[in-house]
GROMACS .gro file of C-alpha atoms in nm:
model
  243
    1UNK     CA    1   1.728  -8.074 -20.339
    2UNK     CA    2   1.961  -8.377 -20.328
    3UNK     CA    3   2.255  -8.506 -20.531
    4UNK     CA    4   2.113  -8.837 -20.656
    5UNK     CA    5   2.231  -8.955 -20.998
    6UNK     CA    6   1.977  -8.902 -21.276
    7UNK     CA    7   1.829  -9.215 -21.438
    8UNK     CA    8   1.906  -9.229 -21.813
    9UNK     CA    9   1.540  -9.190 -21.903
   10UNK     CA   10   1.500  -8.875 -21.696
   11UNK     CA   11   1.823  -8.731 -21.838
   12UNK     CA   12   1.701  -8.790 -22.192
   13UNK     CA   13   1.365  -8.628 -22.115
   14UNK     CA   14   1.529  -8.318 -21.966
   15UNK     CA   15   1.760  -8.276 -22.266
   16UNK     CA   16   1.472  -8.327 -22.510
   17UNK     CA   17   1.247  -8.076 -22.339
   18UNK     CA   18   1.527  -7.823 -22.298
   19UNK     CA   19   1.627  -7.842 -22.664
   20UNK     CA   20   1.264  -7.799 -22.768
   21UNK     CA   21   1.244  -7.481 -22.560
   22UNK     CA   22   1.572  -7.363 -22.710
   23UNK     CA   23   1.448  -7.407 -23.066
   24UNK     CA   24   1.114  -7.239 -22.997
   25UNK     CA   25   1.267  -6.943 -22.815
   26UNK     CA   26   1.569  -6.899 -23.040
   27UNK     CA   27   1.342  -6.840 -23.336
   28UNK     CA   28   1.233  -6.510 -23.181
   29UNK     CA   29   1.583  -6.381 -23.249
   30UNK     CA   30   1.490  -6.342 -23.615
   31UNK     CA   31   1.230  -6.083 -23.519
   32UNK     CA   32   1.479  -5.895 -23.304
   33UNK     CA   33   1.738  -5.886 -23.580
   34UNK     CA   34   1.493  -5.745 -23.832
   35UNK     CA   35   1.346  -5.493 -23.587
   36UNK     CA   36   1.687  -5.375 -23.469
   37UNK     CA   37   1.812  -5.300 -23.819
   38UNK     CA   38   1.482  -5.134 -23.904
   39UNK     CA   39   1.528  -4.914 -23.595
   40UNK     CA   40   1.858  -4.780 -23.723
   41UNK     CA   41   2.121  -5.010 -23.574
   42UNK     CA   42   2.378  -5.171 -23.802
   43UNK     CA   43   2.401  -5.545 -23.856
   44UNK     CA   44   2.718  -5.557 -23.644
   45UNK     CA   45   2.559  -5.360 -23.358
   46UNK     CA   46   2.254  -5.585 -23.367
   47UNK     CA   47   2.459  -5.904 -23.349
   48UNK     CA   48   2.680  -5.769 -23.068
   49UNK     CA   49   2.369  -5.682 -22.865
   50UNK     CA   50   2.245  -6.040 -22.885
   51UNK     CA   51   2.590  -6.178 -22.813
   52UNK     CA   52   2.669  -5.963 -22.507
   53UNK     CA   53   2.334  -5.847 -22.367
   54UNK     CA   54   2.141  -6.167 -22.440
   55UNK     CA   55   1.810  -6.084 -22.278
   56UNK     CA   56   1.532  -6.042 -22.530
   57UNK     CA   57   1.303  -5.801 -22.349
   58UNK     CA   58   1.589  -5.563 -22.271
   59UNK     CA   59   1.714  -5.582 -22.628
   60UNK     CA   60   1.371  -5.495 -22.766
   61UNK     CA   61   1.348  -5.213 -22.513
   62UNK     CA   62   1.675  -5.057 -22.624
   63UNK     CA   63   1.597  -5.065 -22.996
   64UNK     CA   64   1.243  -4.945 -22.925
   65UNK     CA   65   1.370  -4.629 -22.756
   66UNK     CA   66   1.624  -4.570 -23.033
   67UNK     CA   67   1.358  -4.621 -23.298
   68UNK     CA   68   1.141  -4.358 -23.128
   69UNK     CA   69   1.426  -4.108 -23.148
   70UNK     CA   70   1.542  -4.142 -22.789
   71UNK     CA   71   1.901  -4.122 -22.672
   72UNK     CA   72   2.095  -4.450 -22.651
   73UNK     CA   73   2.149  -4.380 -22.279
   74UNK     CA   74   1.772  -4.372 -22.224
   75UNK     CA   75   1.742  -4.700 -22.411
   76UNK     CA   76   2.016  -4.855 -22.199
   77UNK     CA   77   1.847  -4.739 -21.877
   78UNK     CA   78   1.516  -4.889 -21.989
   79UNK     CA   79   1.688  -5.215 -22.077
   80UNK     CA   80   1.853  -5.221 -21.735
   81UNK     CA   81   1.519  -5.179 -21.560
   82UNK     CA   82   1.373  -5.474 -21.749
   83UNK     CA   83   1.682  -5.682 -21.675
   84UNK     CA   84   1.656  -5.646 -21.297
   85UNK     CA   85   1.434  -5.954 -21.280
   86UNK     CA   86   1.735  -6.165 -21.378
   87UNK     CA   87   1.888  -6.072 -21.041
   88UNK     CA   88   1.595  -6.244 -20.870
   89UNK     CA   89   1.649  -6.548 -21.089
   90UNK     CA   90   2.013  -6.555 -20.977
   91UNK     CA   91   1.915  -6.553 -20.611
   92UNK     CA   92   1.683  -6.846 -20.677
   93UNK     CA   93   1.919  -7.050 -20.893
   94UNK     CA   94   2.254  -7.005 -20.713
   95UNK     CA   95   2.176  -7.245 -20.424
   96UNK     CA   96   2.027  -7.497 -20.669
   97UNK     CA   97   2.317  -7.508 -20.914
   98UNK     CA   98   2.592  -7.482 -20.648
   99UNK     CA   99   2.854  -7.354 -20.889
  100UNK     CA  100   3.155  -7.142 -20.800
  101UNK     CA  101   3.421  -6.946 -20.987
  102UNK     CA  102   3.416  -6.933 -21.366
  103UNK     CA  103   3.123  -7.177 -21.390
  104UNK     CA  104   2.907  -6.940 -21.188
  105UNK     CA  105   3.016  -6.644 -21.402
  106UNK     CA  106   2.942  -6.836 -21.724
  107UNK     CA  107   2.602  -6.944 -21.594
  108UNK     CA  108   2.512  -6.581 -21.523
  109UNK     CA  109   2.528  -6.503 -21.896
  110UNK     CA  110   2.258  -6.760 -21.980
  111UNK     CA  111   2.041  -6.682 -21.676
  112UNK     CA  112   1.714  -6.612 -21.856
  113UNK     CA  113   1.347  -6.699 -21.812
  114UNK     CA  114   1.371  -7.026 -22.002
  115UNK     CA  115   1.688  -7.165 -21.840
  116UNK     CA  116   1.552  -7.072 -21.496
  117UNK     CA  117   1.223  -7.246 -21.565
  118UNK     CA  118   1.390  -7.564 -21.688
  119UNK     CA  119   1.628  -7.576 -21.392
  120UNK     CA  120   1.423  -7.462 -21.094
  121UNK     CA  121   1.167  -7.741 -21.119
  122UNK     CA  122   1.416  -8.030 -21.091
  123UNK     CA  123   1.448  -8.243 -20.779
  124UNK     CA  124   1.825  -8.293 -20.794
  125UNK     CA  125   2.127  -8.071 -20.842
  126UNK     CA  126   2.233  -8.270 -21.149
  127UNK     CA  127   1.886  -8.234 -21.299
  128UNK     CA  128   1.880  -7.860 -21.231
  129UNK     CA  129   2.222  -7.816 -21.389
  130UNK     CA  130   2.134  -8.024 -21.694
  131UNK     CA  131   1.806  -7.842 -21.759
  132UNK     CA  132   1.962  -7.502 -21.699
  133UNK     CA  133   2.270  -7.553 -21.917
  134UNK     CA  134   2.099  -7.733 -22.204
  135UNK     CA  135   1.826  -7.471 -22.227
  136UNK     CA  136   2.054  -7.172 -22.176
  137UNK     CA  137   2.315  -7.278 -22.430
  138UNK     CA  138   2.062  -7.386 -22.695
  139UNK     CA  139   1.872  -7.058 -22.664
  140UNK     CA  140   2.198  -6.859 -22.675
  141UNK     CA  141   2.325  -7.030 -22.990
  142UNK     CA  142   1.995  -7.024 -23.178
  143UNK     CA  143   1.903  -6.670 -23.065
  144UNK     CA  144   2.232  -6.537 -23.200
  145UNK     CA  145   2.207  -6.728 -23.526
  146UNK     CA  146   1.849  -6.612 -23.577
  147UNK     CA  147   1.947  -6.254 -23.490
  148UNK     CA  148   2.211  -6.254 -23.765
  149UNK     CA  149   1.967  -6.396 -24.021
  150UNK     CA  150   1.700  -6.144 -23.921
  151UNK     CA  151   1.947  -5.855 -23.932
  152UNK     CA  152   2.060  -5.940 -24.284
  153UNK     CA  153   1.699  -5.989 -24.394
  154UNK     CA  154   1.595  -5.656 -24.239
  155UNK     CA  155   1.888  -5.482 -24.407
  156UNK     CA  156   1.782  -5.625 -24.743
  157UNK     CA  157   1.427  -5.497 -24.698
  158UNK     CA  158   1.547  -5.138 -24.664
  159UNK     CA  159   1.252  -4.918 -24.569
  160UNK     CA  160   1.100  -5.076 -24.255
  161UNK     CA  161   0.753  -4.963 -24.359
  162UNK     CA  162   0.763  -5.192 -24.663
  163UNK     CA  163   0.657  -5.496 -24.460
  164UNK     CA  164   0.529  -5.319 -24.152
  165UNK     CA  165   0.851  -5.360 -23.955
  166UNK     CA  166   0.810  -5.009 -23.815
  167UNK     CA  167   0.530  -5.150 -23.595
  168UNK     CA  168   0.721  -5.460 -23.492
  169UNK     CA  169   0.872  -5.316 -23.173
  170UNK     CA  170   0.531  -5.242 -23.024
  171UNK     CA  171   0.404  -5.583 -23.129
  172UNK     CA  172   0.704  -5.754 -22.973
  173UNK     CA  173   0.651  -5.575 -22.642
  174UNK     CA  174   0.284  -5.673 -22.642
  175UNK     CA  175   0.386  -6.037 -22.693
  176UNK     CA  176   0.629  -6.013 -22.401
  177UNK     CA  177   0.373  -5.845 -22.176
  178UNK     CA  178   0.073  -6.064 -22.249
  179UNK     CA  179   0.176  -6.373 -22.042
  180UNK     CA  180   0.228  -6.149 -21.737
  181UNK     CA  181  -0.132  -6.028 -21.746
  182UNK     CA  182  -0.268  -6.346 -21.590
  183UNK     CA  183  -0.226  -6.178 -21.252
  184UNK     CA  184  -0.476  -5.903 -21.156
  185UNK     CA  185  -0.212  -5.686 -20.992
  186UNK     CA  186  -0.003  -5.694 -21.308
  187UNK     CA  187  -0.301  -5.574 -21.509
  188UNK     CA  188  -0.344  -5.276 -21.276
  189UNK     CA  189   0.027  -5.198 -21.292
  190UNK     CA  190   0.020  -5.216 -21.673
  191UNK     CA  191  -0.273  -4.977 -21.694
  192UNK     CA  192  -0.114  -4.731 -21.450
  193UNK     CA  193   0.224  -4.748 -21.625
  194UNK     CA  194   0.061  -4.691 -21.964
  195UNK     CA  195  -0.127  -4.390 -21.828
  196UNK     CA  196   0.194  -4.239 -21.688
  197UNK     CA  197   0.380  -4.299 -22.016
  198UNK     CA  198   0.104  -4.150 -22.231
  199UNK     CA  199   0.079  -3.841 -22.011
  200UNK     CA  200   0.453  -3.778 -22.051
  201UNK     CA  201   0.473  -3.828 -22.429
  202UNK     CA  202   0.390  -3.467 -22.521
  203UNK     CA  203   0.602  -3.325 -22.238
  204UNK     CA  204   0.932  -3.516 -22.246
  205UNK     CA  205   1.194  -3.651 -22.485
  206UNK     CA  206   1.164  -3.995 -22.642
  207UNK     CA  207   1.259  -4.269 -22.401
  208UNK     CA  208   1.162  -4.082 -22.084
  209UNK     CA  209   0.799  -4.206 -22.085
  210UNK     CA  210   0.923  -4.566 -22.105
  211UNK     CA  211   1.159  -4.508 -21.814
  212UNK     CA  212   0.879  -4.353 -21.609
  213UNK     CA  213   0.650  -4.647 -21.684
  214UNK     CA  214   0.924  -4.885 -21.577
  215UNK     CA  215   0.960  -4.682 -21.258
  216UNK     CA  216   0.593  -4.742 -21.178
  217UNK     CA  217   0.641  -5.118 -21.204
  218UNK     CA  218   0.961  -5.100 -21.000
  219UNK     CA  219   0.788  -4.901 -20.725
  220UNK     CA  220   0.504  -5.151 -20.704
  221UNK     CA  221   0.754  -5.435 -20.688
  222UNK     CA  222   0.946  -5.272 -20.403
  223UNK     CA  223   0.633  -5.186 -20.203
  224UNK     CA  224   0.446  -5.509 -20.276
  225UNK     CA  225   0.443  -5.778 -20.010
  226UNK     CA  226   0.365  -6.080 -20.223
  227UNK     CA  227   0.559  -6.255 -20.497
  228UNK     CA  228   0.442  -6.210 -20.854
  229UNK     CA  229   0.323  -6.558 -20.958
  230UNK     CA  230   0.435  -6.490 -21.317
  231UNK     CA  231   0.785  -6.369 -21.224
  232UNK     CA  232   0.967  -6.702 -21.197
  233UNK     CA  233   0.818  -6.903 -21.484
  234UNK     CA  234   0.746  -7.271 -21.470
  235UNK     CA  235   0.812  -7.527 -21.743
  236UNK     CA  236   0.465  -7.476 -21.890
  237UNK     CA  237   0.525  -7.102 -21.932
  238UNK     CA  238   0.847  -7.095 -22.129
  239UNK     CA  239   0.683  -7.155 -22.466
  240UNK     CA  240   0.527  -6.812 -22.437
  241UNK     CA  241   0.857  -6.641 -22.510
  242UNK     CA  242   0.900  -6.462 -22.178
  243UNK     CA  243   1.256  -6.356 -22.240
   0.00000   0.00000   0.00000
């Protein structure tokens, strides 16, 4: 990667594409806000989760465990397992962005699937920074706004069963999982993890089966010798809502 100055046309294209990804992805925050309130969290707790945690899959994981009656600590552990992939993104993006100090710390908060995808594919440091920042900030702003709207809407609905919101957590996880199933190994891991989780449901407290299933995936990742082709998404993948 080199430090050449971006032509105006390329700069405009990167900003346009990044904003489009931000709008498309941020809209998913509405679903999280509604699901979170339906799971028992307050509007304030829901909004703080999006503001401080800001990683969709982990947020859905936490509220999913809470909705099932699990302890908040179990939900947090599950969310942490899902968030470990962001560490890999950091290792990939740090040498591309070349930031230090507070800029590096700020960038870590918007290090998500979409910002990684829009930054990692650029041929220059300036292009990588522009794609990363524009995508990350636009998703952050719109995700939080949509979360607040969804939380207030979910609170107004009242009983989550009225509009089927009690099933939304499972549906959201299926949507997050589906793009990963393009790889055969991921399909096998998903089946094995589901089998482990289902076998533990009648034997353990809520939240433990999810942790055990996450442990299966973590073990395969540690022992595996090849990179998951769906782990670091490309620009064509971000529309699938991989957060």
